[in-house]
CSV table of C-alpha atoms in Angstrom, one decimal:
chain,number,residue,atom,x,y,z
A,1,MET,CA,-175.9,95.2,52.3
A,2,SER,CA,-172.7,95.8,54.2
A,3,ARG,CA,-170.6,99.0,53.6
A,4,ASP,CA,-167.8,98.1,51.3
A,5,LEU,CA,-165.0,100.7,50.9
A,6,LEU,CA,-164.0,99.3,47.6
A,7,TYR,CA,-167.3,100.6,46.1
A,8,GLU,CA,-166.9,103.9,47.9
A,9,LEU,CA,-163.4,104.4,46.5
A,10,ILE,CA,-164.7,103.7,43.0
A,11,GLU,CA,-167.4,106.3,43.5
A,12,ALA,CA,-164.9,108.8,45.0
A,13,LEU,CA,-162.6,108.4,42.0
A,14,THR,CA,-165.4,109.3,39.5
A,15,ILE,CA,-165.2,113.0,40.6
A,16,LEU,CA,-161.9,113.2,38.6
A,17,PRO,CA,-162.2,115.0,35.3
A,18,GLY,CA,-162.4,112.6,32.4
A,19,VAL,CA,-162.9,109.6,34.7
A,20,GLY,CA,-166.1,107.5,34.3
A,21,LYS,CA,-167.2,104.4,36.2
A,22,LYS,CA,-165.0,102.0,34.2
A,23,SER,CA,-161.8,104.0,34.5
A,24,ALA,CA,-162.6,104.5,38.2
A,25,GLN,CA,-162.9,100.7,38.7
A,26,ARG,CA,-159.6,100.2,36.9
A,27,MET,CA,-157.9,102.9,39.0
A,28,ALA,CA,-159.3,101.5,42.3
A,29,LEU,CA,-158.2,98.0,41.6
A,30,PHE,CA,-154.8,99.2,40.4
A,31,LEU,CA,-154.3,101.3,43.6
A,32,LEU,CA,-155.4,98.6,46.0
A,33,ASP,CA,-153.9,95.5,44.3
A,34,LYS,CA,-150.9,96.6,42.2
A,35,ASN,CA,-149.5,99.8,43.7
A,36,LYS,CA,-150.3,100.2,47.4
A,37,ASP,CA,-147.2,102.3,48.1
A,38,GLY,CA,-148.0,104.7,45.3
A,39,ALA,CA,-151.6,104.8,46.5
A,40,LEU,CA,-150.7,105.7,50.0
A,41,HIS,CA,-148.3,108.3,48.8
A,42,LEU,CA,-151.0,109.8,46.6
A,43,ALA,CA,-153.5,109.9,49.5
A,44,LYS,CA,-151.0,111.5,51.8
A,45,THR,CA,-149.8,114.1,49.2
A,46,LEU,CA,-153.4,115.0,48.3
A,47,GLU,CA,-154.3,115.6,52.0
A,48,GLU,CA,-151.1,117.6,52.7
A,49,CYS,CA,-151.6,119.6,49.5
A,50,LEU,CA,-155.3,120.4,50.4
A,51,ALA,CA,-154.2,121.6,53.9
A,52,ALA,CA,-151.3,123.7,52.5
A,53,ILE,CA,-152.6,125.0,49.2
A,54,GLN,CA,-152.9,128.8,48.8
A,55,ARG,CA,-152.3,131.5,46.3
A,56,CYS,CA,-148.7,132.8,45.7
A,57,GLU,CA,-148.5,136.2,47.3
A,58,ILE,CA,-146.9,137.6,44.2
A,59,CYS,CA,-148.4,135.9,41.2
A,60,ARG,CA,-151.6,134.3,42.6
A,61,GLN,CA,-150.6,130.8,41.2
A,62,LEU,CA,-151.7,127.9,43.4
A,63,THR,CA,-148.8,126.7,45.6
A,64,SER,CA,-148.2,125.2,49.0
A,65,GLU,CA,-145.7,127.9,49.9
A,66,THR,CA,-146.1,131.6,50.6
A,67,VAL,CA,-144.3,132.4,47.4
A,68,CYS,CA,-144.5,129.9,44.5
A,69,ARG,CA,-141.6,128.0,43.0
A,70,ILE,CA,-141.4,130.3,39.9
A,71,CYS,CA,-141.6,133.6,41.8
A,72,SER,CA,-138.9,132.5,44.2
A,73,ASP,CA,-136.6,131.2,41.5
A,74,GLU,CA,-133.8,133.7,41.3
A,75,SER,CA,-132.5,132.3,38.0
A,76,ARG,CA,-135.6,133.4,36.1
A,77,ASP,CA,-135.8,136.6,34.0
A,78,SER,CA,-137.6,139.2,36.2
A,79,TYR,CA,-138.1,141.6,33.3
A,80,SER,CA,-140.9,139.7,31.5
A,81,LEU,CA,-144.3,139.1,33.0
A,82,CYS,CA,-146.8,136.8,31.4
A,83,VAL,CA,-150.4,137.4,32.4
A,84,VAL,CA,-152.6,134.3,32.1
A,85,GLU,CA,-156.2,133.4,33.1
A,86,SER,CA,-155.7,130.2,35.1
A,87,PRO,CA,-153.2,128.1,37.0
A,88,SER,CA,-153.3,125.4,34.2
A,89,ASP,CA,-152.1,128.1,31.7
A,90,VAL,CA,-148.9,128.5,33.8
A,91,LEU,CA,-148.3,124.7,33.7
A,92,ALA,CA,-149.0,124.6,29.9
A,93,ILE,CA,-146.5,127.4,29.2
A,94,GLU,CA,-143.9,126.0,31.6
A,95,SER,CA,-144.1,122.6,29.9
A,96,THR,CA,-142.8,124.2,26.7
A,97,GLY,CA,-139.7,125.4,28.5
A,98,GLY,CA,-139.7,128.4,26.1
A,99,PHE,CA,-140.5,131.2,28.6
A,100,LYS,CA,-138.1,132.1,31.3
A,101,GLY,CA,-140.0,135.1,32.8
A,102,ARG,CA,-142.6,135.2,35.6
A,103,TYR,CA,-146.4,135.0,35.6
A,104,PHE,CA,-149.4,136.6,37.0
A,105,VAL,CA,-152.6,134.5,37.2
A,106,LEU,CA,-155.9,136.4,36.9
A,107,MET,CA,-158.1,133.4,37.9
A,108,GLY,CA,-160.7,134.3,35.3
A,109,ARG,CA,-161.4,137.0,32.8
A,110,LEU,CA,-163.4,140.3,32.9
A,111,SER,CA,-167.1,139.6,32.5
A,112,PRO,CA,-169.5,142.3,33.6
A,113,ILE,CA,-172.4,140.0,32.9
A,114,ASP,CA,-171.2,137.4,35.4
A,115,GLY,CA,-170.1,140.2,37.8
A,116,VAL,CA,-166.4,139.6,37.3
A,117,SER,CA,-164.7,143.0,37.9
A,118,PRO,CA,-161.0,144.1,37.6
A,119,ASP,CA,-160.8,143.8,41.4
A,120,ASP,CA,-161.9,140.1,41.3
A,121,LEU,CA,-159.0,139.4,39.0
A,122,GLY,CA,-156.5,141.3,41.1
A,123,ILE,CA,-155.8,143.7,38.3
A,124,PRO,CA,-155.0,146.6,40.8
A,125,ASP,CA,-152.4,144.3,42.4
A,126,LEU,CA,-151.1,143.4,38.9
A,127,LEU,CA,-150.7,147.1,38.0
A,128,ARG,CA,-149.0,147.9,41.3
A,129,HIS,CA,-146.7,144.9,40.9
A,130,ILE,CA,-145.7,146.0,37.4
A,131,GLN,CA,-145.0,149.5,38.5
A,132,GLY,CA,-143.1,148.3,41.5
A,133,ALA,CA,-140.9,145.7,39.9
A,134,LYS,CA,-138.5,146.3,37.1
A,135,ILE,CA,-140.7,144.8,34.5
A,136,GLU,CA,-139.9,145.7,30.9
A,137,GLU,CA,-142.4,143.6,29.0
A,138,VAL,CA,-145.9,142.5,29.9
A,139,ILE,CA,-147.1,139.6,27.7
A,140,LEU,CA,-150.9,139.2,27.7
A,141,ALA,CA,-151.8,135.6,27.2
A,142,THR,CA,-155.5,135.7,28.0
A,143,SER,CA,-157.7,133.5,25.8
A,144,SER,CA,-158.9,134.6,22.4
A,145,THR,CA,-162.5,135.0,23.5
A,146,VAL,CA,-164.5,138.2,23.7
A,147,GLU,CA,-163.9,138.4,27.5
A,148,GLY,CA,-160.2,137.4,27.1
A,149,ASP,CA,-159.6,140.1,24.5
A,150,ALA,CA,-161.5,142.6,26.7
A,151,THR,CA,-159.3,141.7,29.7
A,152,ALA,CA,-156.2,142.1,27.6
A,153,THR,CA,-157.4,145.5,26.3
A,154,PHE,CA,-158.3,146.7,29.8
A,155,ILE,CA,-154.9,145.8,31.2
A,156,LYS,CA,-153.1,147.4,28.2
A,157,ASP,CA,-155.1,150.6,28.6
A,158,HIS,CA,-154.0,150.9,32.3
A,159,LEU,CA,-150.3,150.4,31.7
A,160,GLU,CA,-147.8,153.1,30.8
A,161,GLY,CA,-144.1,153.2,30.2
A,162,VAL,CA,-143.9,149.4,29.7
A,163,LYS,CA,-143.9,147.3,26.5
A,164,VAL,CA,-147.1,145.4,26.3
A,165,SER,CA,-147.6,142.5,23.9
A,166,ARG,CA,-150.2,139.9,23.1
A,167,ILE,CA,-149.4,136.3,22.2
A,168,SER,CA,-150.3,135.5,18.6
A,169,TYR,CA,-153.4,133.6,17.6
A,170,GLY,CA,-153.7,131.7,14.3
A,171,ILE,CA,-153.4,128.4,12.6
A,172,PRO,CA,-151.9,125.7,15.0
A,173,ILE,CA,-148.6,124.3,14.0
A,174,GLY,CA,-149.2,121.2,11.8
A,175,GLY,CA,-152.8,122.3,11.3
A,176,GLU,CA,-154.2,122.2,7.8
A,177,LEU,CA,-156.2,125.1,6.6
A,178,GLU,CA,-159.1,123.0,5.5
A,179,TYR,CA,-159.7,121.6,8.9
A,180,VAL,CA,-159.3,124.8,10.8
A,181,ASP,CA,-162.5,126.8,11.8
A,182,GLY,CA,-163.4,130.0,10.1
A,183,ASN,CA,-162.8,132.3,13.1
A,184,THR,CA,-159.3,131.0,13.5
A,185,ILE,CA,-158.5,131.5,9.7
A,186,ALA,CA,-160.0,135.1,9.9
A,187,ARG,CA,-157.8,135.8,12.9
A,188,ALA,CA,-154.7,134.3,11.1
A,189,ILE,CA,-155.2,136.5,8.1
A,190,GLN,CA,-155.9,139.6,10.2
A,191,GLY,CA,-152.8,138.9,12.3
A,192,ARG,CA,-150.5,138.2,9.2
A,193,ILE,CA,-146.9,139.5,9.4
A,194,VAL,CA,-144.7,140.7,6.6
A,195,ILE,CA,-141.9,138.3,5.9
B,1,MET,CA,-136.0,125.7,44.3
B,2,SER,CA,-138.5,125.3,47.1
B,3,ARG,CA,-140.5,122.1,47.6
B,4,ASP,CA,-144.0,122.7,46.1
B,5,LEU,CA,-146.6,120.1,46.9
B,6,LEU,CA,-148.6,121.1,43.8
B,7,TYR,CA,-145.9,119.5,41.6
B,8,GLU,CA,-145.6,116.5,44.0
B,9,LEU,CA,-149.4,115.9,43.7
B,10,ILE,CA,-149.2,116.0,39.9
B,11,GLU,CA,-146.3,113.5,40.0
B,12,ALA,CA,-148.3,111.3,42.4
B,13,LEU,CA,-151.3,111.3,40.1
B,14,THR,CA,-149.4,110.0,37.1
B,15,ILE,CA,-149.2,106.5,38.7
B,16,LEU,CA,-152.9,106.0,37.9
B,17,PRO,CA,-153.4,103.8,34.8
B,18,GLY,CA,-154.1,105.8,31.7
B,19,VAL,CA,-153.1,109.1,33.3
B,20,GLY,CA,-150.2,111.0,31.8
B,21,LYS,CA,-148.6,114.3,32.8
B,22,LYS,CA,-151.3,116.5,31.2
B,23,SER,CA,-154.3,114.6,32.7
B,24,ALA,CA,-152.5,114.6,36.0
B,25,GLN,CA,-152.1,118.4,35.9
B,26,ARG,CA,-155.8,118.8,35.0
B,27,MET,CA,-156.8,116.5,37.9
B,28,ALA,CA,-154.6,118.2,40.4
B,29,LEU,CA,-155.9,121.7,39.6
B,30,PHE,CA,-159.4,120.4,39.6
B,31,LEU,CA,-159.0,118.7,43.0
B,32,LEU,CA,-157.3,121.7,44.6
B,33,ASP,CA,-159.3,124.5,43.0
B,34,LYS,CA,-162.7,123.2,42.0
B,35,ASN,CA,-163.6,120.3,44.3
B,36,LYS,CA,-161.8,120.4,47.6
B,37,ASP,CA,-164.5,118.5,49.5
B,38,GLY,CA,-164.5,115.7,46.9
B,39,ALA,CA,-160.7,115.7,47.0
B,40,LEU,CA,-160.6,115.3,50.8
B,41,HIS,CA,-163.2,112.6,50.7
B,42,LEU,CA,-161.1,110.8,48.0
B,43,ALA,CA,-157.9,111.0,50.0
B,44,LYS,CA,-159.6,109.8,53.2
B,45,THR,CA,-161.5,106.9,51.4
B,46,LEU,CA,-158.3,105.8,49.7
B,47,GLU,CA,-156.4,105.8,53.0
B,48,GLU,CA,-159.1,103.9,54.8
B,49,CYS,CA,-159.5,101.5,52.0
B,50,LEU,CA,-155.8,100.8,51.9
B,51,ALA,CA,-155.8,100.1,55.6
B,52,ALA,CA,-158.8,97.8,55.5
B,53,ILE,CA,-158.6,96.1,52.1
B,54,GLN,CA,-158.3,92.3,52.2
B,55,ARG,CA,-159.6,89.3,50.4
B,56,CYS,CA,-163.1,88.0,51.0
B,57,GLU,CA,-162.9,84.8,53.1
B,58,ILE,CA,-165.2,83.0,50.8
B,59,CYS,CA,-164.7,84.3,47.2
B,60,ARG,CA,-161.3,86.0,47.5
B,61,GLN,CA,-162.6,89.3,45.9
B,62,LEU,CA,-161.0,92.5,47.3
B,63,THR,CA,-163.1,94.0,50.1
B,64,SER,CA,-162.8,96.0,53.2
B,65,GLU,CA,-165.0,93.5,55.1
B,66,THR,CA,-164.3,89.9,56.2
B,67,VAL,CA,-166.9,88.7,53.8
B,68,CYS,CA,-167.6,90.8,50.7
B,69,ARG,CA,-170.8,92.5,49.8
B,70,ILE,CA,-171.8,89.9,47.2
B,71,CYS,CA,-171.1,86.8,49.4
B,72,SER,CA,-173.0,88.3,52.3
B,73,ASP,CA,-176.0,89.3,50.2
B,74,GLU,CA,-178.7,86.8,51.2
B,75,SER,CA,-180.9,87.8,48.2
B,76,ARG,CA,-178.5,86.4,45.7
B,77,ASP,CA,-178.8,82.9,44.1
B,78,SER,CA,-176.5,80.6,46.0
B,79,TYR,CA,-176.7,77.8,43.5
B,80,SER,CA,-174.6,79.3,40.8
B,81,LEU,CA,-170.9,80.1,41.2
B,82,CYS,CA,-169.0,82.1,38.5
B,83,VAL,CA,-165.2,81.5,38.5
B,84,VAL,CA,-163.2,84.5,37.2
B,85,GLU,CA,-159.6,85.5,37.0
B,86,SER,CA,-159.5,88.9,38.6
B,87,PRO,CA,-161.4,91.4,40.8
B,88,SER,CA,-162.2,93.5,37.8
B,89,ASP,CA,-164.0,90.6,36.1
B,90,VAL,CA,-166.4,90.6,39.0
B,91,LEU,CA,-167.1,94.3,38.6
B,92,ALA,CA,-167.5,93.8,34.8
B,93,ILE,CA,-170.1,91.0,35.2
B,94,GLU,CA,-171.8,92.9,38.0
B,95,SER,CA,-172.2,96.0,35.8
B,96,THR,CA,-174.3,94.0,33.4
B,97,GLY,CA,-176.8,93.1,36.2
B,98,GLY,CA,-177.5,89.8,34.4
B,99,PHE,CA,-175.9,87.4,36.8
B,100,LYS,CA,-177.4,86.9,40.3
B,101,GLY,CA,-175.2,84.1,41.6
B,102,ARG,CA,-171.9,84.4,43.5
B,103,TYR,CA,-168.2,84.5,42.4
B,104,PHE,CA,-164.9,83.0,43.0
B,105,VAL,CA,-161.8,85.0,42.1
B,106,LEU,CA,-158.7,83.0,41.2
B,107,MET,CA,-156.4,86.1,41.1
B,108,GLY,CA,-154.6,84.7,38.0
B,109,ARG,CA,-154.6,81.7,35.7
B,110,LEU,CA,-152.6,78.4,35.7
B,111,SER,CA,-149.2,78.9,34.2
B,112,PRO,CA,-146.5,76.3,35.0
B,113,ILE,CA,-144.0,78.4,33.1
B,114,ASP,CA,-144.5,81.4,35.5
B,115,GLY,CA,-144.7,79.0,38.5
B,116,VAL,CA,-148.5,79.6,39.0
B,117,SER,CA,-149.9,76.4,40.5
B,118,PRO,CA,-153.4,75.4,41.4
B,119,ASP,CA,-152.6,76.2,45.0
B,120,ASP,CA,-151.6,79.8,44.1
B,121,LEU,CA,-155.1,80.2,42.6
B,122,GLY,CA,-156.8,78.8,45.6
B,123,ILE,CA,-158.3,76.0,43.5
B,124,PRO,CA,-158.3,73.5,46.5
B,125,ASP,CA,-160.4,76.1,48.4
B,126,LEU,CA,-162.7,76.5,45.4
B,127,LEU,CA,-163.2,72.7,45.2
B,128,ARG,CA,-163.9,72.4,48.9
B,129,HIS,CA,-166.3,75.4,48.7
B,130,ILE,CA,-168.2,73.8,45.8
B,131,GLN,CA,-168.5,70.5,47.6
B,132,GLY,CA,-169.5,72.2,50.9
B,133,ALA,CA,-172.1,74.6,49.6
B,134,LYS,CA,-175.2,73.6,47.7
B,135,ILE,CA,-173.9,74.7,44.3
B,136,GLU,CA,-175.6,73.4,41.3
B,137,GLU,CA,-173.7,75.1,38.5
B,138,VAL,CA,-170.2,76.3,38.2
B,139,ILE,CA,-169.7,78.8,35.3
B,140,LEU,CA,-166.1,79.1,34.2
B,141,ALA,CA,-165.4,82.6,33.0
B,142,THR,CA,-161.6,82.5,32.7
B,143,SER,CA,-160.2,84.2,29.7
B,144,SER,CA,-160.0,82.6,26.3
B,145,THR,CA,-156.2,82.4,26.3
B,146,VAL,CA,-154.2,79.2,26.4
B,147,GLU,CA,-153.7,79.5,30.2
B,148,GLY,CA,-157.3,80.6,30.8
B,149,ASP,CA,-158.6,77.5,28.8
B,150,ALA,CA,-156.2,75.3,30.7
B,151,THR,CA,-157.4,76.7,34.0
B,152,ALA,CA,-161.0,76.0,33.1
B,153,THR,CA,-160.2,72.5,31.9
B,154,PHE,CA,-158.2,71.8,35.1
B,155,ILE,CA,-161.1,72.9,37.3
B,156,LYS,CA,-163.7,71.0,35.3
B,157,ASP,CA,-161.6,67.8,35.5
B,158,HIS,CA,-161.6,68.1,39.3
B,159,LEU,CA,-165.3,68.6,39.7
B,160,GLU,CA,-167.9,65.8,40.0
B,161,GLY,CA,-171.6,65.8,40.5
B,162,VAL,CA,-172.1,69.4,39.5
B,163,LYS,CA,-173.0,71.0,36.2
B,164,VAL,CA,-170.0,72.9,34.8
B,165,SER,CA,-170.3,75.4,32.0
B,166,ARG,CA,-168.0,77.8,30.2
B,167,ILE,CA,-169.1,81.2,29.0
B,168,SER,CA,-169.3,81.5,25.2
B,169,TYR,CA,-166.6,83.1,23.1
B,170,GLY,CA,-167.3,84.5,19.6
B,171,ILE,CA,-168.2,87.6,17.7
B,172,PRO,CA,-168.9,90.6,20.0
B,173,ILE,CA,-172.5,91.9,19.7
B,174,GLY,CA,-172.5,94.6,17.1
B,175,GLY,CA,-169.2,93.4,15.7
B,176,GLU,CA,-168.9,93.0,11.9
B,177,LEU,CA,-167.2,89.9,10.7
B,178,GLU,CA,-164.8,91.7,8.5
B,179,TYR,CA,-163.3,93.6,11.4
B,180,VAL,CA,-163.0,90.7,13.8
B,181,ASP,CA,-159.7,88.8,14.1
B,182,GLY,CA,-159.3,85.3,12.7
B,183,ASN,CA,-159.0,83.5,16.0
B,184,THR,CA,-162.3,84.9,17.2
B,185,ILE,CA,-164.0,83.9,13.9
B,186,ALA,CA,-162.6,80.4,14.2
B,187,ARG,CA,-163.8,80.2,17.8
B,188,ALA,CA,-167.2,81.4,16.8
B,189,ILE,CA,-167.6,78.8,14.0
B,190,GLN,CA,-166.3,76.1,16.3
B,191,GLY,CA,-168.7,77.1,19.0
B,192,ARG,CA,-171.7,77.4,16.7
B,193,ILE,CA,-175.1,76.3,18.1
B,194,VAL,CA,-178.0,74.8,16.2
B,195,ILE,CA,-181.0,77.1,16.0
């Protein structure tokens, strides 16, 4: 049986998250038959990106530059710093357009059991960065898991002279109580605010 | 604002069918952070494939070789030829593993209104191919649309001395009558077979 790149491409596409054999077939035929220019651009961009990608020197977000687009944007508020677990969290918050400060990406959360220490998360860098820059508020947006909470608490305990806040956890907007899990409801009641 | 390849890659990924902004973000971060080897292989394969892709000389399927994997496979039955509309139809039938013959890909269906003539679909080549090779049965697997039916009828009318069949259309396996649309039910009754 001869080597046919069409089948290799289908196979290569199945590594993408959420893409099975059928979607990969559809994507391969679309790229090769319907949108060759887009496909070539995709291949080139992916290769360039792989060669250039690194962590931003300041916030540790993935970027092809030394300093990422957000850290180098002078128009952003430099007094608020949002601490998140992963690069996708930055993109998720950015997509809301509601936050104009800067970020720090931990690339994980504290977990002594898995051997993830504060050093692995760059927490010493974070603390130095907060002390060095004129940051007035640190917003901790780590996940609401045991490790995420522990990470937030650890960072809070090592910060002085700066306002530290935690994003709120509770019922999602549009969510109906009866379909929300018990932990979330408990958290929402615990975190109630006087109105 | 500096040029950041991360955002360009996300943008480039949204051309894929069924991939919106969110999936593209997830894919980009996965490729750059979790599976760099797979990502590089994907980029290289896509580029190679784009440079090499062509139509099989015999069946017109997309392939990186002169003659595709199926047409060059000696172990396949050379007496049955299945005529389909598009490259994805070949992959769909192949995935069932139930057909061991060869294919001919029309790359469309007859549509005088859109200016698609028998020549555009390579029907003269198909007829010559059937006459030249020792084909005993031609299975018409064009879609069950007006144009698909017309294409099948046109091909049938131009074939002589060979068995011509049409794949059956009706209720999908596991489908319940009450949820199937009227046209399909009408076709299923029309195409009933004596048992």
